[in-house]
PDB file of C-alpha atoms and ligand atoms in Angstrom:
ATOM      1  CA  MET A  40      17.584  14.260  -9.039  1.00 51.00           C
ATOM      2  CA  THR A  41      16.776  14.629  -5.331  1.00 52.00           C
ATOM      3  CA  PRO A  42      14.246  12.117  -3.957  1.00 62.00           C
ATOM      4  CA  ARG A  43      11.085  13.466  -2.343  1.00 74.00           C
ATOM      5  CA  SER A  44      11.489  13.684   1.433  1.00 79.00           C
ATOM      6  CA  LEU A  45       9.246  12.052   4.020  1.00 83.00           C
ATOM      7  CA  PRO A  46       6.461  14.428   5.116  1.00 84.00           C
ATOM      8  CA  ALA A  47       5.589  14.685   8.816  1.00 87.00           C
ATOM      9  CA  LEU A  48       3.491  11.763  10.061  1.00 88.00           C
ATOM     10  CA  PRO A  49       1.040  11.857  12.982  1.00 87.00           C
ATOM     11  CA  ASP A  50       2.701  11.321  16.390  1.00 86.00           C
ATOM     12  CA  GLY A  51       3.712   7.737  17.072  1.00 90.00           C
ATOM     13  CA  VAL A  52       3.099   6.522  13.506  1.00 94.00           C
ATOM     14  CA  THR A  53       6.002   4.998  11.566  1.00 96.00           C
ATOM     15  CA  VAL A  54       6.474   4.377   7.853  1.00 97.00           C
ATOM     16  CA  GLU A  55       7.303   0.742   8.667  1.00 97.00           C
ATOM     17  CA  GLU A  56       3.933   0.076  10.282  1.00 97.00           C
ATOM     18  CA  LEU A  57       2.068   1.845   7.463  1.00 98.00           C
ATOM     19  CA  GLU A  58       3.950  -0.190   4.845  1.00 98.00           C
ATOM     20  CA  ARG A  59       3.205  -3.420   6.758  1.00 98.00           C
ATOM     21  CA  LEU A  60      -0.485  -2.521   6.834  1.00 98.00           C
ATOM     22  CA  CYS A  61      -0.524  -1.673   3.101  1.00 98.00           C
ATOM     23  CA  ILE A  62       0.972  -5.133   2.396  1.00 98.00           C
ATOM     24  CA  GLU A  63      -1.562  -6.899   4.634  1.00 98.00           C
ATOM     25  CA  LEU A  64      -4.580  -5.066   3.204  1.00 98.00           C
ATOM     26  CA  ALA A  65      -3.559  -5.402  -0.446  1.00 98.00           C
ATOM     27  CA  SER A  66      -2.749  -9.110   0.021  1.00 98.00           C
ATOM     28  CA  GLU A  67      -6.040  -9.784   1.790  1.00 98.00           C
ATOM     29  CA  ALA A  68      -8.043  -8.118  -1.003  1.00 98.00           C
ATOM     30  CA  ALA A  69      -5.937  -9.915  -3.654  1.00 98.00           C
ATOM     31  CA  ARG A  70      -6.772 -13.313  -2.085  1.00 98.00           C
ATOM     32  CA  PHE A  71     -10.415 -12.261  -1.921  1.00 97.00           C
ATOM     33  CA  ILE A  72     -10.779 -11.306  -5.584  1.00 96.00           C
ATOM     34  CA  ARG A  73      -8.960 -14.487  -6.655  1.00 97.00           C
ATOM     35  CA  GLU A  74     -10.798 -16.933  -4.412  1.00 96.00           C
ATOM     36  CA  GLU A  75     -14.292 -15.425  -4.352  1.00 93.00           C
ATOM     37  CA  ARG A  76     -14.555 -14.751  -8.074  1.00 91.00           C
ATOM     38  CA  PRO A  77     -18.016 -15.916  -9.150  1.00 87.00           C
ATOM     39  CA  PRO A  78     -18.072 -18.617 -11.856  1.00 84.00           C
ATOM     40  CA  ARG A  79     -19.914 -16.302 -14.260  1.00 80.00           C
ATOM     41  CA  MET A  80     -18.506 -12.833 -13.848  1.00 79.00           C
ATOM     42  CA  GLY A  81     -20.716 -10.046 -15.114  1.00 77.00           C
ATOM     43  CA  VAL A  82     -20.701  -6.282 -15.255  1.00 81.00           C
ATOM     44  CA  ALA A  83     -22.464  -4.775 -12.226  1.00 81.00           C
ATOM     45  CA  ALA A  84     -22.490  -1.203 -13.518  1.00 79.00           C
ATOM     46  CA  THR A  85     -20.775   1.208 -15.866  1.00 80.00           C
ATOM     47  CA  LYS A  86     -19.247   4.535 -14.835  1.00 79.00           C
ATOM     48  CA  SER A  87     -17.925   7.279 -17.125  1.00 79.00           C
ATOM     49  CA  THR A  88     -18.770   5.438 -20.374  1.00 80.00           C
ATOM     50  CA  GLU A  89     -20.160   2.082 -21.569  1.00 80.00           C
ATOM     51  CA  THR A  90     -16.596   0.676 -21.596  1.00 80.00           C
ATOM     52  CA  ASP A  91     -15.782   1.828 -18.032  1.00 74.00           C
ATOM     53  CA  VAL A  92     -17.059  -1.263 -16.219  1.00 72.00           C
ATOM     54  CA  VAL A  93     -17.465  -2.159 -12.547  1.00 78.00           C
ATOM     55  CA  THR A  94     -17.852  -5.760 -11.460  1.00 84.00           C
ATOM     56  CA  VAL A  95     -19.480  -6.862  -8.246  1.00 90.00           C
ATOM     57  CA  MET A  96     -15.979  -7.873  -7.121  1.00 92.00           C
ATOM     58  CA  ASP A  97     -14.667  -4.293  -7.506  1.00 91.00           C
ATOM     59  CA  GLN A  98     -17.426  -3.234  -5.134  1.00 93.00           C
ATOM     60  CA  ARG A  99     -16.910  -6.100  -2.678  1.00 94.00           C
ATOM     61  CA  SER A 100     -13.134  -5.676  -2.670  1.00 96.00           C
ATOM     62  CA  GLU A 101     -13.510  -1.973  -1.862  1.00 96.00           C
ATOM     63  CA  GLU A 102     -15.985  -2.799   0.928  1.00 97.00           C
ATOM     64  CA  LEU A 103     -13.451  -5.241   2.375  1.00 98.00           C
ATOM     65  CA  LEU A 104     -10.616  -2.686   2.226  1.00 98.00           C
ATOM     66  CA  HIS A 105     -12.873  -0.028   3.748  1.00 98.00           C
ATOM     67  CA  ARG A 106     -13.784  -2.296   6.655  1.00 98.00           C
ATOM     68  CA  LEU A 107     -10.176  -3.353   7.313  1.00 98.00           C
ATOM     69  CA  ILE A 108      -8.924   0.257   7.230  1.00 98.00           C
ATOM     70  CA  ARG A 109     -11.679   1.383   9.654  1.00 97.00           C
ATOM     71  CA  GLN A 110     -10.703  -1.447  12.027  1.00 97.00           C
ATOM     72  CA  SER A 111      -6.972  -0.649  12.025  1.00 97.00           C
ATOM     73  CA  ARG A 112      -6.905   3.129  11.548  1.00 97.00           C
ATOM     74  CA  PRO A 113     -10.336   4.596  12.372  1.00 96.00           C
ATOM     75  CA  ASP A 114      -9.202   8.247  12.227  1.00 96.00           C
ATOM     76  CA  ASP A 115      -7.680   8.142   8.746  1.00 97.00           C
ATOM     77  CA  GLY A 116      -9.409   9.257   5.544  1.00 97.00           C
ATOM     78  CA  ILE A 117     -10.255   6.838   2.708  1.00 97.00           C
ATOM     79  CA  LEU A 118     -10.499   7.516  -1.013  1.00 97.00           C
ATOM     80  CA  GLY A 119     -11.474   4.599  -3.241  1.00 94.00           C
ATOM     81  CA  GLU A 120     -12.197   4.118  -6.930  1.00 91.00           C
ATOM     82  CA  GLU A 121     -15.662   2.696  -6.262  1.00 86.00           C
ATOM     83  CA  GLY A 122     -16.832   5.653  -4.198  1.00 87.00           C
ATOM     84  CA  ALA A 123     -15.206   5.557  -0.755  1.00 86.00           C
ATOM     85  CA  ASP A 124     -14.684   9.182   0.275  1.00 90.00           C
ATOM     86  CA  VAL A 125     -14.085   9.572   3.999  1.00 90.00           C
ATOM     87  CA  THR A 126     -12.416  12.671   5.424  1.00 93.00           C
ATOM     88  CA  GLY A 127     -10.187  11.680   8.321  1.00 93.00           C
ATOM     89  CA  THR A 128      -8.805  13.607  11.264  1.00 94.00           C
ATOM     90  CA  SER A 129      -5.293  12.100  11.481  1.00 95.00           C
ATOM     91  CA  GLY A 130      -3.741  13.732   8.393  1.00 94.00           C
ATOM     92  CA  LEU A 131      -3.393  10.359   6.640  1.00 97.00           C
ATOM     93  CA  THR A 132      -5.602   9.141   3.785  1.00 98.00           C
ATOM     94  CA  TRP A 133      -5.808   5.627   2.340  1.00 98.00           C
ATOM     95  CA  VAL A 134      -6.053   5.719  -1.444  1.00 98.00           C
ATOM     96  CA  VAL A 135      -7.253   2.378  -2.782  1.00 98.00           C
ATOM     97  CA  ASP A 136      -8.010   0.771  -6.126  1.00 98.00           C
ATOM     98  CA  PRO A 137      -9.863  -2.460  -5.266  1.00 97.00           C
ATOM     99  CA  ILE A 138      -9.218  -3.937  -8.737  1.00 97.00           C
ATOM    100  CA  ASP A 139      -6.924  -2.064 -11.091  1.00 98.00           C
ATOM    101  CA  GLY A 140      -7.282  -3.687 -14.486  1.00 97.00           C
ATOM    102  CA  THR A 141     -10.993  -4.434 -14.176  1.00 95.00           C
ATOM    103  CA  VAL A 142     -11.373  -5.228 -17.885  1.00 94.00           C
ATOM    104  CA  ASN A 143      -8.589  -7.848 -17.595  1.00 96.00           C
ATOM    105  CA  TYR A 144     -10.305  -9.270 -14.503  1.00 95.00           C
ATOM    106  CA  LEU A 145     -13.605  -9.490 -16.378  1.00 93.00           C
ATOM    107  CA  TYR A 146     -11.962 -11.347 -19.280  1.00 93.00           C
ATOM    108  CA  GLU A 147      -9.704 -13.485 -17.044  1.00 94.00           C
ATOM    109  CA  ILE A 148      -6.543 -11.955 -18.489  1.00 96.00           C
ATOM    110  CA  PRO A 149      -3.989 -12.349 -15.676  1.00 98.00           C
ATOM    111  CA  ALA A 150      -2.903  -8.706 -15.358  1.00 98.00           C
ATOM    112  CA  TYR A 151      -4.824  -6.954 -12.614  1.00 98.00           C
ATOM    113  CA  ALA A 152      -3.951  -5.751  -9.149  1.00 98.00           C
ATOM    114  CA  VAL A 153      -5.107  -4.344  -5.841  1.00 98.00           C
ATOM    115  CA  SER A 154      -3.454  -1.023  -5.074  1.00 98.00           C
ATOM    116  CA  VAL A 155      -3.324   0.354  -1.522  1.00 98.00           C
ATOM    117  CA  ALA A 156      -1.439   3.506  -0.523  1.00 98.00           C
ATOM    118  CA  VAL A 157      -1.396   5.801   2.452  1.00 98.00           C
ATOM    119  CA  VAL A 158      -0.769   9.431   1.615  1.00 97.00           C
ATOM    120  CA  VAL A 159      -0.255  12.781   3.327  1.00 96.00           C
ATOM    121  CA  GLY A 160      -1.927  15.938   2.026  1.00 94.00           C
ATOM    122  CA  ASP A 161      -5.090  16.890   0.196  1.00 93.00           C
ATOM    123  CA  THR A 162      -6.100  14.152  -2.253  1.00 92.00           C
ATOM    124  CA  ARG A 163      -8.621  16.492  -3.874  1.00 88.00           C
ATOM    125  CA  SER A 164      -5.920  18.863  -5.047  1.00 88.00           C
ATOM    126  CA  GLN A 165      -3.643  17.985  -7.945  1.00 84.00           C
ATOM    127  CA  GLY A 166      -0.080  17.914  -6.603  1.00 86.00           C
ATOM    128  CA  GLY A 167      -1.325  18.465  -3.052  1.00 92.00           C
ATOM    129  CA  TRP A 168      -0.545  15.003  -1.699  1.00 95.00           C
ATOM    130  CA  THR A 169       2.288  12.534  -1.550  1.00 96.00           C
ATOM    131  CA  PRO A 170       2.387   8.775  -0.798  1.00 97.00           C
ATOM    132  CA  VAL A 171       4.340   7.574   2.259  1.00 97.00           C
ATOM    133  CA  ALA A 172       3.706   3.822   1.967  1.00 98.00           C
ATOM    134  CA  GLY A 173       2.080   1.625  -0.645  1.00 98.00           C
ATOM    135  CA  ALA A 174       1.526  -1.906  -1.912  1.00 98.00           C
ATOM    136  CA  VAL A 175       0.415  -3.315  -5.256  1.00 98.00           C
ATOM    137  CA  ALA A 176      -0.727  -6.925  -4.903  1.00 98.00           C
ATOM    138  CA  ASP A 177      -0.753  -9.125  -8.009  1.00 98.00           C
ATOM    139  CA  PRO A 178      -3.239 -11.953  -7.264  1.00 98.00           C
ATOM    140  CA  CYS A 179      -2.340 -13.978 -10.362  1.00 98.00           C
ATOM    141  CA  ARG A 180       1.365 -14.178  -9.476  1.00 97.00           C
ATOM    142  CA  ARG A 181       0.664 -14.259  -5.707  1.00 97.00           C
ATOM    143  CA  LEU A 182       3.144 -11.419  -5.207  1.00 98.00           C
ATOM    144  CA  VAL A 183       2.986  -8.068  -3.492  1.00 98.00           C
ATOM    145  CA  HIS A 184       5.181  -5.147  -4.516  1.00 98.00           C
ATOM    146  CA  HIS A 185       5.645  -2.563  -1.782  1.00 98.00           C
ATOM    147  CA  ALA A 186       7.534   0.467  -0.560  1.00 98.00           C
ATOM    148  CA  GLY A 187       7.782   2.857   2.341  1.00 98.00           C
ATOM    149  CA  ARG A 188       9.215   6.355   1.827  1.00 97.00           C
ATOM    150  CA  GLY A 189      12.976   5.992   2.374  1.00 96.00           C
ATOM    151  CA  SER A 190      12.941   2.164   2.738  1.00 96.00           C
ATOM    152  CA  GLY A 191      13.358   0.945  -0.848  1.00 98.00           C
ATOM    153  CA  ALA A 192      10.966  -0.969  -3.114  1.00 98.00           C
ATOM    154  CA  TRP A 193      10.473  -4.705  -2.689  1.00 98.00           C
ATOM    155  CA  THR A 194       8.577  -7.724  -3.968  1.00 98.00           C
ATOM    156  CA  SER A 195       7.393 -10.285  -1.405  1.00 97.00           C
ATOM    157  CA  PRO A 196       5.267 -13.421  -1.661  1.00 96.00           C
ATOM    158  CA  GLU A 197       1.585 -12.802  -0.925  1.00 95.00           C
ATOM    159  CA  ASP A 198       1.785 -15.522   1.729  1.00 90.00           C
ATOM    160  CA  PRO A 199       4.502 -14.645   4.304  1.00 85.00           C
ATOM    161  CA  ALA A 200       4.389 -18.273   5.547  1.00 82.00           C
ATOM    162  CA  GLU A 201       6.310 -19.235   2.388  1.00 80.00           C
ATOM    163  CA  GLY A 202       9.367 -17.755   4.143  1.00 80.00           C
ATOM    164  CA  VAL A 203      10.772 -16.330   0.863  1.00 83.00           C
ATOM    165  CA  GLU A 204      12.965 -13.250   1.351  1.00 90.00           C
ATOM    166  CA  PRO A 205      11.758 -10.053  -0.350  1.00 94.00           C
ATOM    167  CA  THR A 206      13.652  -9.035  -3.500  1.00 97.00           C
ATOM    168  CA  ARG A 207      14.698  -5.431  -3.996  1.00 98.00           C
ATOM    169  CA  LEU A 208      13.461  -3.610  -7.093  1.00 98.00           C
ATOM    170  CA  SER A 209      15.425  -1.253  -9.270  1.00 98.00           C
ATOM    171  CA  VAL A 210      14.524   0.537 -12.480  1.00 98.00           C
ATOM    172  CA  SER A 211      16.134  -0.185 -15.851  1.00 98.00           C
ATOM    173  CA  ALA A 212      19.354   1.639 -16.721  1.00 97.00           C
ATOM    174  CA  GLU A 213      18.204   2.305 -20.296  1.00 97.00           C
ATOM    175  CA  GLU A 214      19.069   5.837 -21.438  1.00 97.00           C
ATOM    176  CA  ARG A 215      18.082   5.794 -25.105  1.00 98.00           C
ATOM    177  CA  LEU A 216      14.564   6.467 -26.288  1.00 98.00           C
ATOM    178  CA  ALA A 217      15.098   4.287 -29.370  1.00 98.00           C
ATOM    179  CA  ARG A 218      15.693   1.303 -27.073  1.00 98.00           C
ATOM    180  CA  THR A 219      12.877   2.102 -24.649  1.00 98.00           C
ATOM    181  CA  LEU A 220      10.059  -0.373 -24.077  1.00 98.00           C
ATOM    182  CA  LEU A 221       7.257   2.030 -23.156  1.00 98.00           C
ATOM    183  CA  ALA A 222       4.102   0.975 -21.315  1.00 98.00           C
ATOM    184  CA  THR A 223       1.008   3.103 -21.696  1.00 98.00           C
ATOM    185  CA  GLY A 224      -2.740   2.921 -21.329  1.00 97.00           C
ATOM    186  CA  PHE A 225      -5.946   4.494 -22.560  1.00 96.00           C
ATOM    187  CA  GLY A 226      -8.877   6.184 -20.907  1.00 92.00           C
ATOM    188  CA  TYR A 227     -12.502   5.147 -21.339  1.00 91.00           C
ATOM    189  CA  ALA A 228     -13.875   8.217 -23.158  1.00 91.00           C
ATOM    190  CA  PRO A 229     -13.829   7.916 -26.984  1.00 92.00           C
ATOM    191  CA  ASP A 230     -12.552  11.489 -27.551  1.00 92.00           C
ATOM    192  CA  VAL A 231      -9.706  10.952 -25.063  1.00 91.00           C
ATOM    193  CA  ARG A 232      -8.806   7.661 -26.747  1.00 94.00           C
ATOM    194  CA  ALA A 233      -8.728   9.331 -30.151  1.00 94.00           C
ATOM    195  CA  ARG A 234      -6.181  11.886 -28.858  1.00 93.00           C
ATOM    196  CA  GLN A 235      -4.146   9.159 -27.173  1.00 94.00           C
ATOM    197  CA  ALA A 236      -4.044   7.201 -30.451  1.00 94.00           C
ATOM    198  CA  GLU A 237      -2.785  10.291 -32.295  1.00 94.00           C
ATOM    199  CA  VAL A 238       0.058  10.665 -29.802  1.00 93.00           C
ATOM    200  CA  LEU A 239       0.993   7.007 -30.320  1.00 95.00           C
ATOM    201  CA  LEU A 240       1.259   7.539 -34.087  1.00 95.00           C
ATOM    202  CA  ARG A 241       4.043   9.989 -33.304  1.00 94.00           C
ATOM    203  CA  VAL A 242       5.641   8.043 -30.412  1.00 96.00           C
ATOM    204  CA  LEU A 243       5.662   4.479 -31.786  1.00 97.00           C
ATOM    205  CA  PRO A 244       8.351   5.060 -34.462  1.00 97.00           C
ATOM    206  CA  LEU A 245      10.648   6.620 -31.833  1.00 97.00           C
ATOM    207  CA  VAL A 246      10.754   3.807 -29.228  1.00 98.00           C
ATOM    208  CA  ARG A 247      11.592   0.086 -29.144  1.00 98.00           C
ATOM    209  CA  ASP A 248       7.922  -0.808 -28.749  1.00 98.00           C
ATOM    210  CA  ILE A 249       4.751  -0.070 -26.806  1.00 98.00           C
ATOM    211  CA  ARG A 250       2.961  -2.270 -24.230  1.00 98.00           C
ATOM    212  CA  ARG A 251      -0.688  -1.822 -23.167  1.00 98.00           C
ATOM    213  CA  ILE A 252      -0.913  -4.156 -20.198  1.00 98.00           C
ATOM    214  CA  GLY A 253      -4.234  -2.896 -18.838  1.00 98.00           C
ATOM    215  CA  SER A 254      -3.361  -2.011 -15.252  1.00 98.00           C
ATOM    216  CA  ALA A 255      -1.654   1.281 -14.450  1.00 98.00           C
ATOM    217  CA  ALA A 256      -0.554  -0.045 -11.036  1.00 98.00           C
ATOM    218  CA  LEU A 257       1.199  -3.014 -12.677  1.00 98.00           C
ATOM    219  CA  ASP A 258       2.681  -0.747 -15.370  1.00 98.00           C
ATOM    220  CA  LEU A 259       4.305   1.306 -12.597  1.00 98.00           C
ATOM    221  CA  VAL A 260       5.551  -1.852 -10.853  1.00 98.00           C
ATOM    222  CA  ARG A 261       7.077  -2.963 -14.170  1.00 98.00           C
ATOM    223  CA  VAL A 262       8.990   0.319 -14.376  1.00 98.00           C
ATOM    224  CA  ALA A 263      10.161  -0.274 -10.794  1.00 98.00           C
ATOM    225  CA  ASP A 264      11.440  -3.807 -11.517  1.00 98.00           C
ATOM    226  CA  GLY A 265      12.921  -2.864 -14.895  1.00 98.00           C
ATOM    227  CA  SER A 266      10.676  -5.182 -16.925  1.00 98.00           C
ATOM    228  CA  VAL A 267       9.649  -2.139 -18.969  1.00 98.00           C
ATOM    229  CA  ASP A 268      11.855   0.925 -19.303  1.00 98.00           C
ATOM    230  CA  ALA A 269       9.192   3.606 -18.982  1.00 98.00           C
ATOM    231  CA  TYR A 270       5.484   4.278 -18.611  1.00 98.00           C
ATOM    232  CA  ALA A 271       3.360   7.250 -19.592  1.00 98.00           C
ATOM    233  CA  GLU A 272      -0.394   7.808 -19.526  1.00 97.00           C
ATOM    234  CA  THR A 273      -2.847  10.701 -19.383  1.00 95.00           C
ATOM    235  CA  GLY A 274      -6.124  10.598 -17.447  1.00 94.00           C
ATOM    236  CA  LEU A 275      -5.106   8.602 -14.351  1.00 96.00           C
ATOM    237  CA  ASN A 276      -6.793   9.071 -10.995  1.00 96.00           C
ATOM    238  CA  ALA A 277      -5.085   9.121  -7.601  1.00 97.00           C
ATOM    239  CA  TRP A 278      -6.071   5.481  -6.878  1.00 97.00           C
ATOM    240  CA  ASP A 279      -4.459   4.209 -10.107  1.00 98.00           C
ATOM    241  CA  LEU A 280      -1.059   5.687  -9.323  1.00 98.00           C
ATOM    242  CA  ALA A 281      -0.630   6.365  -5.576  1.00 98.00           C
ATOM    243  CA  ALA A 282       1.096   3.098  -4.575  1.00 98.00           C
ATOM    244  CA  GLY A 283       2.943   2.557  -7.869  1.00 98.00           C
ATOM    245  CA  TRP A 284       4.320   6.111  -7.787  1.00 98.00           C
ATOM    246  CA  LEU A 285       6.106   5.411  -4.499  1.00 98.00           C
ATOM    247  CA  VAL A 286       7.281   1.951  -5.612  1.00 98.00           C
ATOM    248  CA  VAL A 287       8.937   3.518  -8.690  1.00 98.00           C
ATOM    249  CA  GLU A 288      10.621   6.291  -6.697  1.00 98.00           C
ATOM    250  CA  GLU A 289      11.904   3.847  -4.085  1.00 98.00           C
ATOM    251  CA  ALA A 290      13.294   1.697  -6.915  1.00 98.00           C
ATOM    252  CA  GLY A 291      15.438   4.635  -8.029  1.00 98.00           C
ATOM    253  CA  GLY A 292      13.046   5.933 -10.683  1.00 98.00           C
ATOM    254  CA  VAL A 293      11.436   9.310 -11.239  1.00 97.00           C
ATOM    255  CA  VAL A 294       7.709   9.971 -11.600  1.00 97.00           C
ATOM    256  CA  LEU A 295       6.606  13.271 -13.130  1.00 96.00           C
ATOM    257  CA  GLY A 296       3.398  14.983 -14.140  1.00 95.00           C
ATOM    258  CA  ALA A 297       2.519  17.655 -16.636  1.00 90.00           C
ATOM    259  CA  GLY A 298       4.025  20.526 -14.641  1.00 85.00           C
ATOM    260  CA  GLU A 299       7.473  21.946 -15.242  1.00 77.00           C
ATOM    261  CA  GLY A 300      10.308  21.250 -12.820  1.00 70.00           C
ATOM    262  CA  PRO A 301      11.742  18.225 -11.012  1.00 65.00           C
ATOM    263  CA  GLY A 302       9.026  18.147  -8.332  1.00 73.00           C
ATOM    264  CA  SER A 303       6.125  18.043 -10.813  1.00 88.00           C
ATOM    265  CA  ALA A 304       3.552  15.656  -9.333  1.00 93.00           C
ATOM    266  CA  PRO A 305       1.918  12.956 -11.475  1.00 95.00           C
ATOM    267  CA  GLY A 306      -1.844  13.064 -11.925  1.00 93.00           C
ATOM    268  CA  THR A 307      -4.724  13.237 -14.347  1.00 93.00           C
ATOM    269  CA  ALA A 308      -2.996  15.580 -16.784  1.00 92.00           C
ATOM    270  CA  LEU A 309      -0.007  13.253 -17.148  1.00 95.00           C
ATOM    271  CA  THR A 310       1.959  10.518 -15.371  1.00 97.00           C
ATOM    272  CA  VAL A 311       5.433   9.615 -16.656  1.00 97.00           C
ATOM    273  CA  ALA A 312       7.718   7.114 -14.901  1.00 98.00           C
ATOM    274  CA  ALA A 313      11.232   5.965 -15.842  1.00 98.00           C
ATOM    275  CA  GLY A 314      14.836   5.975 -14.715  1.00 98.00           C
ATOM    276  CA  PRO A 315      16.428   9.405 -14.193  1.00 97.00           C
ATOM    277  CA  ALA A 316      18.276   9.387 -17.537  1.00 96.00           C
ATOM    278  CA  LEU A 317      15.126   8.641 -19.537  1.00 98.00           C
ATOM    279  CA  VAL A 318      12.200  10.288 -17.802  1.00 96.00           C
ATOM    280  CA  HIS A 319      12.506  13.761 -19.341  1.00 94.00           C
ATOM    281  CA  GLN A 320      12.946  12.335 -22.844  1.00 96.00           C
ATOM    282  CA  VAL A 321       9.733  10.342 -22.412  1.00 97.00           C
ATOM    283  CA  ARG A 322       7.869  13.292 -20.906  1.00 95.00           C
ATOM    284  CA  THR A 323       8.814  15.429 -23.912  1.00 94.00           C
ATOM    285  CA  LEU A 324       6.971  12.977 -26.173  1.00 94.00           C
ATOM    286  CA  PHE A 325       3.725  13.705 -24.356  1.00 93.00           C
ATOM    287  CA  VAL A 326       4.097  17.459 -23.701  1.00 90.00           C
ATOM    288  CA  GLY A 327       4.164  19.844 -26.648  1.00 69.00           C
ATOM    289  CA  PRO A 328       4.683  23.619 -26.576  1.00 63.00           C
ATOM    290  CA  ASP A 329       0.980  24.019 -25.699  1.00 67.00           C
ATOM    291  CA  GLY A 330       0.907  21.419 -22.927  1.00 72.00           C
ATOM    292  CA  VAL A 331      -0.010  17.725 -22.789  1.00 74.00           C
ATOM    293  CA  THR A 332      -0.870  16.358 -26.217  1.00 72.00           C
ATOM    294  CA  GLY A 333      -2.850  13.183 -25.494  1.00 68.00           C
TER     295      GLY A 333
HETATM  296  C1  LIG B  79      -7.592   1.466 -15.572  1.00 59.93           C
HETATM  297  C2  LIG B  79      -6.311   0.691 -15.792  1.00 59.93           C
HETATM  298  C3  LIG B  79      -5.791   0.927 -17.183  1.00 59.93           C
HETATM  299  C4  LIG B  79      -5.566   2.394 -17.455  1.00 59.93           C
HETATM  300  C5  LIG B  79      -6.843   3.188 -17.192  1.00 59.93           C
HETATM  301  C6  LIG B  79      -7.334   2.937 -15.763  1.00 59.93           C
HETATM  302  P1  LIG B  79      -9.373   0.319 -13.897  1.00 59.93           P
HETATM  303  O1  LIG B  79      -8.078   1.275 -14.236  1.00 59.93           O
HETATM  304  O2  LIG B  79      -5.333   1.072 -14.847  1.00 59.93           O
HETATM  305  O3  LIG B  79      -4.555   0.284 -17.422  1.00 59.93           O
HETATM  306  O4  LIG B  79      -5.184   2.544 -18.806  1.00 59.93           O
HETATM  307  O5  LIG B  79      -6.521   4.566 -17.351  1.00 59.93           O
HETATM  308  O6  LIG B  79      -8.534   3.648 -15.553  1.00 59.93           O
HETATM  309  O7  LIG B  79     -10.558   0.981 -14.515  1.00 59.93           O
HETATM  310  O8  LIG B  79      -9.082  -1.004 -14.476  1.00 59.93           O
HETATM  311  O9  LIG B  79      -9.394   0.323 -12.404  1.00 59.93           O
HETATM  312 CA1  LIG B  80      -7.702   1.758 -11.757  1.00 59.93          CA
END
C-alpha cells in the first residue's frame, strides 16, 4: 500500500521544525496537566451529553496550547476540542486535543494524553486535510510519541535532558483476525453507544480480545508500537485522531475511514488502524453492505 505523500508546505517551513514544535507543545501541556492538577478535580461543564465532561484542566490546557501556538506560528489556524477555531493564512492548521481521555483524567486512571498535530487542508471537510507532523504526549509515562511525514514514528522522553535516545515504532505483524487484540472506544450519546455495543456482540467472538483504554490518541499510539494489533472506532473528531493517524502511518501501519479505496481518510464515520495485512479485515467488521454499522 503506497504511503501518503507530503503535501506542499508554506515556503521555508520544514517537517522537522513542525515535528519539533509538536513535541515541545505536547510535552509542555502534558507537564501542565500533571503538575497543576487541582487536589479535588471536578467537572467544569458537560458538552454533547451528561457523560461528555470537560474539566477546568481541559480548558486551561487548551488555553496554554493556544497561547504557545500564537507565539511560535501566529499565521497558522488552530482547531481545538474545547472551542479553539482560528482560521489562519499560512495554509497550516494546528489540531489539538488538550486532554484526550478526560474521563480517565477525572478518575485518575493513568491513560490520557495531549495530542498536537499540524495539518494541511480544510479541517472542516471530511477527508479534506492531512497531518504533516504530530505528537501524542503521555503525562503518566512521561513519554512523547511523535512523527513527521516521511521521518518515521518515534517515542522520546518528555524531558530531553534525560539524554535517552528516541525509539522507533513499528506496528504489529499480526495477520489473523482471530489473533487480533483490537482496541476500540465509545461515543458519549446513548443511541450511538447502543449501536456500538451491537457491533461488539458480532466482533468479540471473532478476535483475540477487545480493549477500551479510554483515549483514542493512545489507542492509535498502541497500534503504532504494536502493543495492540488494531484499533477501530466510529464518531471520532479531527482532534482525537490527527496526531495518532500520522504516528501509525509512519510506523508502517494503515489508517482508513469509511470510504472505499486505499486513500480513504479516517474521520467521524469510521477510523480503522492496523498493519497492512490486517486493516481491511478489521474494516470489514465495521462496514456492512449498507455502510458503517456502529
Ligand atoms: C474521547 C476518548 C475516547 C473515545 C471517545 C473520545 P475525550 O475523547 O478519546 O477514548 O472513545 O470517542 O471522544 O472526550 O476524552 O477527549
Ligand atoms: Ca478526545
